[in-house]
Each structure stands twice: as structure tokens, then as C-alpha cells.
Amino acid sequence: MESPISRTNLNCISLADPDIQKSVALLKQACLDSGFFYVVDHGISQEFMDGVFAQSKKFFDLPHGEKMKLLRDEKNRGYTPMLDEILDPENQVNGDYKEGYYIGVEVPAGDPEANRPFYGPNQWPSEQVLPKWRDVMEQYHREALRVAKSVARIIALALDLDVDFFDRPEMLGNPIATLRLLHYEGGQKTGQVSNPAKGVYGAGAHSDYGLITLLATDDVVGLQICKDKNAQPQVWEYVAPVKGGFIVNLGDMLERWSNSIFRQADLSIAQSTLHRVVLDGRERYSIAYFVEPSHDCVVECLPTCKSESNPPKFPPITCSAYLSQRYKDTHADRSSYSNGKA
């Protein structure tokens, strides 16, 4: 059973506001409420954002066979087909009714770093098929990382850390940062309007794995959040798109780092706010940018977030080990495509 769905109100943080303490206060309040907030005045022009969405649409408009040539590889780079991902296996009858495209930090194949999980060369559509597509996506990748680092500085201050805490090489100085283009076909092509009562979703309920997610969307409403996953019935609220801004949420790694200070999580697993995508039949595009620290970064309770009366709730874990397990848990086995099973 679910309660009737309404819209939520989120705090809005301007990166151009000179009053950093105001931004810190807004972020703290957002984290106590839901871990979601808006970021505006981030320095990426609306013209460029419109261009990124246009290029995303060009890719997803390609014939299925052309997209499958770029099927997600072992580095989680490339195309993810419809139903490839199942984020809420307990409640979904199929996978997510969305297709996506992963773009990570570009590391040449001959570089020793390319042997590590989540680093390596990206897969790119050919210039003949999609001219300048790579240039646009690489520029967006750089711009989004800049915005994420600005948000991370506000987070650091909110946790009583030095402002540049997350700028260090083992943190966001050498990050695992992934751009993901997303396309929800809606009812026109698949016939699948979301129906939670029947286990049909654009994207099943989940929490994000990492530190920060920046989400840009078109004007089609679909994102919902659940502020209390233990409530019966669960209460889901729509998050309205914001023109020219990002919907930002803090992920499970920050839950571990902060020792659940911001959110009262299930203490058996660090889990940030649940969210999902519910479609009304309209086509929807979004662009998610996931930011996590370097491979070897040990995610453990921050010194400002523990005390004798509040000891660490989660064991230390490296970023690479944590992410590898989370990807394995939510994506289809790549071999199933060649075996004709998916």
C-alpha cells in the first residue's frame, strides 16, 4: 500500500551566493529532511545544457542494432538496453523501463591505470554516425565535475571539516566520475506506463551508491523520493524539475562517512534516501552525473562524526570494492546478451 503522492519542496542552493554559511545551513537542513536539494547558478549555460540533451536524444534515436554495437563493457562504459538494470528486485516484475549510456573518466588503454575497475577508455559512437558527440560529452563531464567539487566543499563545511577536505588526491582529486545519459521511452513505444501496484517502473526504488549525484532533467515530471523507507505505507513525493539547475542528492558513501548523522538510516547498511522514476506515458530524458572518490580511498567514519557515545556504525571499505559489488547487484550479466537470454 502507498499513500497518495504529492510534490515535495526542496531547498535551493545558489553556487553564486557569497554567503557560504547560508549555503551550509540550507544543505544541513536538506540532509536532515531528505538528502535532496536543488543547485542553481552553477556556471553551465542553458544553451550548452540544451545541446547536451539534443546530443543525448540523437544517440537514443539510433537503430537498436547500432546502439548494441556499443553495449556496456566490463568497465561499465557504453550502452545499457531497456530492462538491463533492476534496481528494486523485490518489487519489480521486470527491469527498469529505461535505456542508458555510461561515460567515465577517459584513461587510454595503454595506461597502467586502465587495468583498474571503473578506469579505462570509453566507448564512443563513430564521428560518421554522430559528429562532435564525443566532444560535447567530454566537455559536459568536465563541467559537471567542477560543479560537484563546489558542492563537496559545502558538504565539507557542513560536516565541520576543512573546506578542501574532498579536494584531496585520494578523494575527488582523482575521482571515479560517471556521466550517464538516460532515456525513458514511456507508453508510446513500450506500452508500459508505470504502475507501482503491478511492479512496473521507469526506474525501481533505490539509493545512489556514491558521494554526490547531479541530475539534470527535461520538463517531464517522473522522479519521486521516499523520505522514510520504513514507513507503512511508504509516502512518495514527486520532485519537480528545475530549469537550468540540478537536482542533487547525497549517496550511500556519504551516509557511511557521516556515520548517519544526516539521515537516520537502517544501521545494518548505509542507505541514503530511496528514489524512483514513475512514468505517466510521456517520453523522458535525464542526465545523471555520479561522483565518487578514487579507487583506493577508504570510506570510513569521519573524525567529526564519531564520539564515545556515537561510535562508527559501518566498517571501513575501499571505494572500488564497494562500487564493484553495487554494480554487480543491480545490472544484468553481460553474457546474457550474447546467450540470447536478455
Short mmCIF file of N, CA and C in Angstrom, two decimals, residues 90-208:
data_model
loop_
_atom_site.label_atom_id
_atom_site.label_comp_id
_atom_site.label_asym_id
_atom_site.label_seq_id
_atom_site.Cartn_x
_atom_site.Cartn_y
_atom_site.Cartn_z
N GLU A 90 12.83 -6.84 -5.40
CA GLU A 90 11.74 -7.35 -4.56
C GLU A 90 10.37 -6.89 -5.05
N ASN A 91 10.34 -5.74 -5.74
CA ASN A 91 9.05 -5.16 -6.13
C ASN A 91 8.86 -5.04 -7.63
N GLN A 92 9.91 -5.22 -8.43
CA GLN A 92 9.78 -5.08 -9.88
C GLN A 92 9.50 -6.42 -10.54
N VAL A 93 8.59 -6.43 -11.50
CA VAL A 93 8.32 -7.66 -12.25
C VAL A 93 9.30 -7.80 -13.41
N ASN A 94 9.82 -6.70 -13.91
CA ASN A 94 10.86 -6.69 -14.94
C ASN A 94 11.93 -5.71 -14.49
N GLY A 95 12.88 -5.44 -15.39
CA GLY A 95 13.86 -4.42 -15.07
C GLY A 95 13.29 -3.03 -15.30
N ASP A 96 14.17 -2.03 -15.24
CA ASP A 96 13.77 -0.64 -15.46
C ASP A 96 13.41 -0.41 -16.92
N TYR A 97 12.33 0.33 -17.14
CA TYR A 97 11.93 0.68 -18.50
C TYR A 97 12.67 1.94 -18.93
N LYS A 98 13.99 1.79 -19.03
CA LYS A 98 14.85 2.87 -19.48
C LYS A 98 16.06 2.28 -20.18
N GLU A 99 16.67 3.08 -21.03
CA GLU A 99 17.95 2.73 -21.62
C GLU A 99 18.94 3.83 -21.25
N GLY A 100 20.23 3.49 -21.23
CA GLY A 100 21.21 4.47 -20.77
C GLY A 100 22.52 4.35 -21.51
N TYR A 101 23.42 5.25 -21.17
CA TYR A 101 24.76 5.24 -21.77
C TYR A 101 25.75 5.77 -20.74
N TYR A 102 26.73 4.94 -20.37
CA TYR A 102 27.74 5.30 -19.37
C TYR A 102 28.97 5.91 -20.03
N ILE A 103 29.46 7.01 -19.45
CA ILE A 103 30.71 7.65 -19.89
C ILE A 103 31.52 7.96 -18.63
N GLY A 104 32.69 7.34 -18.49
CA GLY A 104 33.52 7.56 -17.32
C GLY A 104 34.69 8.48 -17.61
N VAL A 105 35.63 8.53 -16.66
CA VAL A 105 36.86 9.29 -16.86
C VAL A 105 37.68 8.57 -17.93
N GLU A 106 38.09 9.28 -18.95
CA GLU A 106 38.82 8.67 -20.07
C GLU A 106 40.26 8.36 -19.66
N VAL A 107 40.63 7.08 -19.71
CA VAL A 107 42.00 6.64 -19.46
C VAL A 107 42.42 5.75 -20.62
N PRO A 108 43.49 6.11 -21.36
CA PRO A 108 43.89 5.33 -22.53
C PRO A 108 44.16 3.86 -22.19
N ALA A 109 43.90 2.97 -23.14
CA ALA A 109 44.04 1.53 -22.90
C ALA A 109 45.45 1.15 -22.46
N GLY A 110 46.48 1.85 -22.92
CA GLY A 110 47.84 1.51 -22.57
C GLY A 110 48.30 2.02 -21.22
N ASP A 111 47.52 2.84 -20.59
CA ASP A 111 47.87 3.41 -19.28
C ASP A 111 47.68 2.33 -18.20
N PRO A 112 48.67 2.15 -17.29
CA PRO A 112 48.51 1.15 -16.22
C PRO A 112 47.24 1.35 -15.41
N GLU A 113 46.78 2.60 -15.28
CA GLU A 113 45.56 2.88 -14.51
C GLU A 113 44.34 2.24 -15.16
N ALA A 114 44.42 1.98 -16.48
CA ALA A 114 43.27 1.41 -17.20
C ALA A 114 42.98 -0.02 -16.77
N ASN A 115 43.90 -0.65 -16.04
CA ASN A 115 43.67 -2.01 -15.56
C ASN A 115 42.77 -2.05 -14.34
N ARG A 116 42.46 -0.91 -13.78
CA ARG A 116 41.66 -0.86 -12.56
C ARG A 116 40.17 -0.78 -12.90
N PRO A 117 39.31 -1.30 -12.02
CA PRO A 117 37.87 -1.17 -12.28
C PRO A 117 37.47 0.29 -12.38
N PHE A 118 36.54 0.59 -13.26
CA PHE A 118 35.96 1.92 -13.42
C PHE A 118 36.89 2.94 -14.09
N TYR A 119 38.14 2.56 -14.40
CA TYR A 119 39.01 3.42 -15.20
C TYR A 119 39.25 2.72 -16.52
N GLY A 120 39.48 3.49 -17.58
CA GLY A 120 39.77 2.89 -18.87
C GLY A 120 39.21 3.74 -19.99
N PRO A 121 39.35 3.29 -21.23
CA PRO A 121 38.82 4.05 -22.36
C PRO A 121 37.30 3.93 -22.42
N ASN A 122 36.67 5.00 -22.81
CA ASN A 122 35.22 4.97 -23.04
C ASN A 122 34.92 4.35 -24.39
N GLN A 123 33.68 3.97 -24.59
CA GLN A 123 33.19 3.60 -25.91
C GLN A 123 32.51 4.83 -26.50
N TRP A 124 32.80 5.11 -27.76
CA TRP A 124 32.24 6.30 -28.39
C TRP A 124 31.60 5.95 -29.73
N PRO A 125 30.44 6.53 -30.03
CA PRO A 125 29.89 6.39 -31.38
C PRO A 125 30.87 7.00 -32.38
N SER A 126 30.90 6.47 -33.58
CA SER A 126 31.83 6.98 -34.58
C SER A 126 31.44 8.40 -34.99
N GLU A 127 32.44 9.15 -35.43
CA GLU A 127 32.21 10.52 -35.90
C GLU A 127 31.28 10.53 -37.11
N GLN A 128 31.32 9.45 -37.89
CA GLN A 128 30.45 9.39 -39.06
C GLN A 128 28.98 9.27 -38.64
N VAL A 129 28.73 8.56 -37.55
CA VAL A 129 27.36 8.36 -37.08
C VAL A 129 26.86 9.56 -36.29
N LEU A 130 27.69 10.04 -35.37
CA LEU A 130 27.30 11.18 -34.51
C LEU A 130 28.47 12.16 -34.41
N PRO A 131 28.59 13.07 -35.38
CA PRO A 131 29.68 14.04 -35.37
C PRO A 131 29.67 14.90 -34.11
N LYS A 132 30.85 15.12 -33.52
CA LYS A 132 31.07 16.00 -32.36
C LYS A 132 30.39 15.52 -31.08
N TRP A 133 29.80 14.33 -31.13
CA TRP A 133 29.11 13.80 -29.94
C TRP A 133 30.08 13.64 -28.78
N ARG A 134 31.25 13.06 -29.07
CA ARG A 134 32.24 12.86 -28.02
C ARG A 134 32.69 14.19 -27.42
N ASP A 135 32.95 15.19 -28.26
CA ASP A 135 33.42 16.49 -27.76
C ASP A 135 32.43 17.08 -26.77
N VAL A 136 31.15 17.01 -27.11
CA VAL A 136 30.11 17.58 -26.24
C VAL A 136 30.07 16.85 -24.90
N MET A 137 30.11 15.52 -24.94
CA MET A 137 30.01 14.74 -23.70
C MET A 137 31.24 14.91 -22.82
N GLU A 138 32.40 15.00 -23.43
CA GLU A 138 33.61 15.20 -22.62
C GLU A 138 33.62 16.58 -21.97
N GLN A 139 33.12 17.58 -22.69
CA GLN A 139 33.04 18.90 -22.08
C GLN A 139 32.05 18.91 -20.92
N TYR A 140 30.91 18.24 -21.11
CA TYR A 140 29.93 18.19 -20.03
C TYR A 140 30.50 17.46 -18.82
N HIS A 141 31.25 16.39 -19.07
CA HIS A 141 31.88 15.64 -17.98
C HIS A 141 32.76 16.57 -17.13
N ARG A 142 33.56 17.39 -17.81
CA ARG A 142 34.45 18.31 -17.08
C ARG A 142 33.66 19.35 -16.31
N GLU A 143 32.63 19.90 -16.94
CA GLU A 143 31.83 20.95 -16.29
C GLU A 143 31.08 20.39 -15.07
N ALA A 144 30.53 19.21 -15.20
CA ALA A 144 29.78 18.62 -14.10
C ALA A 144 30.69 18.29 -12.93
N LEU A 145 31.92 17.86 -13.20
CA LEU A 145 32.86 17.58 -12.11
C LEU A 145 33.19 18.86 -11.36
N ARG A 146 33.34 19.94 -12.08
CA ARG A 146 33.60 21.23 -11.43
C ARG A 146 32.45 21.59 -10.48
N VAL A 147 31.22 21.41 -10.93
CA VAL A 147 30.06 21.71 -10.08
C VAL A 147 30.05 20.79 -8.87
N ALA A 148 30.30 19.50 -9.08
CA ALA A 148 30.29 18.54 -7.97
C ALA A 148 31.32 18.90 -6.92
N LYS A 149 32.49 19.35 -7.34
CA LYS A 149 33.52 19.75 -6.37
C LYS A 149 33.09 20.97 -5.57
N SER A 150 32.37 21.87 -6.20
CA SER A 150 31.84 23.04 -5.48
C SER A 150 30.84 22.60 -4.41
N VAL A 151 29.98 21.64 -4.76
CA VAL A 151 29.01 21.12 -3.80
C VAL A 151 29.74 20.39 -2.67
N ALA A 152 30.80 19.65 -3.01
CA ALA A 152 31.55 18.90 -2.00
C ALA A 152 32.17 19.84 -0.97
N ARG A 153 32.55 21.03 -1.36
CA ARG A 153 33.13 21.98 -0.41
C ARG A 153 32.08 22.44 0.60
N ILE A 154 30.86 22.58 0.14
CA ILE A 154 29.78 22.95 1.07
C ILE A 154 29.50 21.79 2.02
N ILE A 155 29.53 20.57 1.49
CA ILE A 155 29.33 19.39 2.34
C ILE A 155 30.41 19.32 3.41
N ALA A 156 31.66 19.57 3.02
CA ALA A 156 32.77 19.52 3.98
C ALA A 156 32.52 20.48 5.14
N LEU A 157 32.12 21.69 4.83
CA LEU A 157 31.85 22.67 5.89
C LEU A 157 30.67 22.23 6.75
N ALA A 158 29.68 21.62 6.13
CA ALA A 158 28.51 21.15 6.89
C ALA A 158 28.88 20.03 7.86
N LEU A 159 29.97 19.31 7.57
CA LEU A 159 30.44 18.23 8.43
C LEU A 159 31.59 18.68 9.33
N ASP A 160 31.79 20.01 9.43
CA ASP A 160 32.84 20.59 10.28
C ASP A 160 34.24 20.12 9.88
N LEU A 161 34.42 19.95 8.58
CA LEU A 161 35.73 19.60 8.02
C LEU A 161 36.34 20.81 7.33
N ASP A 162 37.63 20.73 6.98
CA ASP A 162 38.24 21.79 6.18
C ASP A 162 37.52 21.88 4.85
N VAL A 163 37.40 23.08 4.32
CA VAL A 163 36.63 23.29 3.10
C VAL A 163 37.15 22.46 1.94
N ASP A 164 38.47 22.18 1.92
CA ASP A 164 39.06 21.43 0.80
C ASP A 164 39.24 19.94 1.12
N PHE A 165 38.53 19.43 2.11
CA PHE A 165 38.68 18.04 2.53
C PHE A 165 38.49 17.08 1.36
N PHE A 166 37.46 17.29 0.55
CA PHE A 166 37.16 16.36 -0.55
C PHE A 166 37.97 16.67 -1.82
N ASP A 167 38.80 17.72 -1.78
CA ASP A 167 39.63 18.03 -2.94
C ASP A 167 40.92 17.22 -2.98
N ARG A 168 41.23 16.51 -1.92
CA ARG A 168 42.50 15.79 -1.83
C ARG A 168 42.59 14.71 -2.91
N PRO A 169 43.84 14.33 -3.31
CA PRO A 169 44.01 13.37 -4.41
C PRO A 169 43.24 12.07 -4.22
N GLU A 170 43.21 11.53 -2.99
CA GLU A 170 42.52 10.26 -2.77
C GLU A 170 41.00 10.42 -2.76
N MET A 171 40.54 11.65 -2.72
CA MET A 171 39.11 11.91 -2.74
C MET A 171 38.69 12.27 -4.16
N LEU A 172 38.40 13.56 -4.40
CA LEU A 172 37.93 13.98 -5.72
C LEU A 172 39.04 14.54 -6.59
N GLY A 173 40.29 14.45 -6.10
CA GLY A 173 41.41 14.85 -6.94
C GLY A 173 41.65 13.88 -8.07
N ASN A 174 41.23 12.64 -7.87
CA ASN A 174 41.37 11.59 -8.90
C ASN A 174 40.13 10.71 -8.82
N PRO A 175 38.97 11.26 -9.15
CA PRO A 175 37.71 10.58 -8.82
C PRO A 175 37.30 9.50 -9.80
N ILE A 176 36.36 8.68 -9.35
CA ILE A 176 35.58 7.84 -10.26
C ILE A 176 34.31 8.64 -10.54
N ALA A 177 34.25 9.24 -11.69
CA ALA A 177 33.11 10.11 -12.02
C ALA A 177 32.46 9.59 -13.30
N THR A 178 31.17 9.37 -13.23
CA THR A 178 30.47 8.72 -14.34
C THR A 178 29.27 9.54 -14.78
N LEU A 179 29.26 9.86 -16.06
CA LEU A 179 28.13 10.53 -16.69
C LEU A 179 27.22 9.45 -17.27
N ARG A 180 25.93 9.57 -16.99
CA ARG A 180 25.00 8.58 -17.54
C ARG A 180 23.82 9.28 -18.19
N LEU A 181 23.71 9.08 -19.48
CA LEU A 181 22.56 9.56 -20.24
C LEU A 181 21.43 8.56 -20.07
N LEU A 182 20.21 9.06 -19.88
CA LEU A 182 19.07 8.18 -19.65
C LEU A 182 17.90 8.56 -20.53
N HIS A 183 17.20 7.54 -21.02
CA HIS A 183 16.04 7.74 -21.87
C HIS A 183 14.93 6.79 -21.43
N TYR A 184 13.82 7.35 -21.03
CA TYR A 184 12.64 6.58 -20.65
C TYR A 184 11.64 6.69 -21.80
N GLU A 185 11.34 5.56 -22.43
CA GLU A 185 10.51 5.60 -23.62
C GLU A 185 9.06 5.93 -23.33
N GLY A 186 8.58 5.58 -22.17
CA GLY A 186 7.19 5.87 -21.87
C GLY A 186 6.23 4.96 -22.62
N GLY A 187 4.97 5.34 -22.64
CA GLY A 187 3.93 4.47 -23.16
C GLY A 187 3.83 4.39 -24.66
N GLN A 188 4.36 5.41 -25.37
CA GLN A 188 4.16 5.43 -26.82
C GLN A 188 4.80 4.22 -27.51
N LYS A 189 6.00 3.83 -27.05
CA LYS A 189 6.73 2.75 -27.72
C LYS A 189 6.61 1.43 -26.98
N THR A 190 6.69 1.44 -25.68
CA THR A 190 6.72 0.19 -24.93
C THR A 190 5.35 -0.23 -24.43
N GLY A 191 4.41 0.71 -24.38
CA GLY A 191 3.11 0.41 -23.80
C GLY A 191 3.15 0.30 -22.29
N GLN A 192 4.29 0.67 -21.69
CA GLN A 192 4.44 0.50 -20.26
C GLN A 192 4.38 1.83 -19.52
N VAL A 193 3.19 2.24 -19.15
CA VAL A 193 3.05 3.33 -18.20
C VAL A 193 3.35 2.73 -16.83
N SER A 194 4.10 3.45 -16.00
CA SER A 194 4.48 2.90 -14.70
C SER A 194 3.24 2.57 -13.86
N ASN A 195 3.33 1.48 -13.15
CA ASN A 195 2.25 1.06 -12.27
C ASN A 195 2.86 0.38 -11.05
N PRO A 196 3.15 1.14 -9.97
CA PRO A 196 3.79 0.54 -8.79
C PRO A 196 3.02 -0.64 -8.23
N ALA A 197 1.69 -0.62 -8.31
CA ALA A 197 0.90 -1.73 -7.77
C ALA A 197 1.17 -3.03 -8.51
N LYS A 198 1.63 -2.92 -9.77
CA LYS A 198 1.94 -4.11 -10.57
C LYS A 198 3.44 -4.31 -10.77
N GLY A 199 4.25 -3.51 -10.09
CA GLY A 199 5.70 -3.68 -10.16
C GLY A 199 6.33 -3.18 -11.43
N VAL A 200 5.71 -2.17 -12.07
CA VAL A 200 6.24 -1.62 -13.32
C VAL A 200 6.71 -0.19 -13.07
N TYR A 201 8.01 0.05 -13.32
CA TYR A 201 8.61 1.34 -13.03
C TYR A 201 9.53 1.77 -14.18
N GLY A 202 9.68 3.11 -14.33
CA GLY A 202 10.74 3.61 -15.19
C GLY A 202 12.09 3.26 -14.59
N ALA A 203 12.22 3.48 -13.30
CA ALA A 203 13.39 3.06 -12.53
C ALA A 203 12.91 2.66 -11.15
N GLY A 204 13.27 1.47 -10.71
CA GLY A 204 12.82 0.98 -9.42
C GLY A 204 13.42 1.75 -8.26
N ALA A 205 12.83 1.59 -7.09
CA ALA A 205 13.28 2.30 -5.90
C ALA A 205 14.72 1.88 -5.54
N HIS A 206 15.56 2.87 -5.27
CA HIS A 206 16.96 2.61 -4.98
C HIS A 206 17.57 3.81 -4.28
N SER A 207 18.74 3.63 -3.74
CA SER A 207 19.54 4.76 -3.28
C SER A 207 20.82 4.78 -4.12
N ASP A 208 21.41 5.94 -4.31
CA ASP A 208 22.61 6.04 -5.13
C ASP A 208 23.83 5.56 -4.34
#
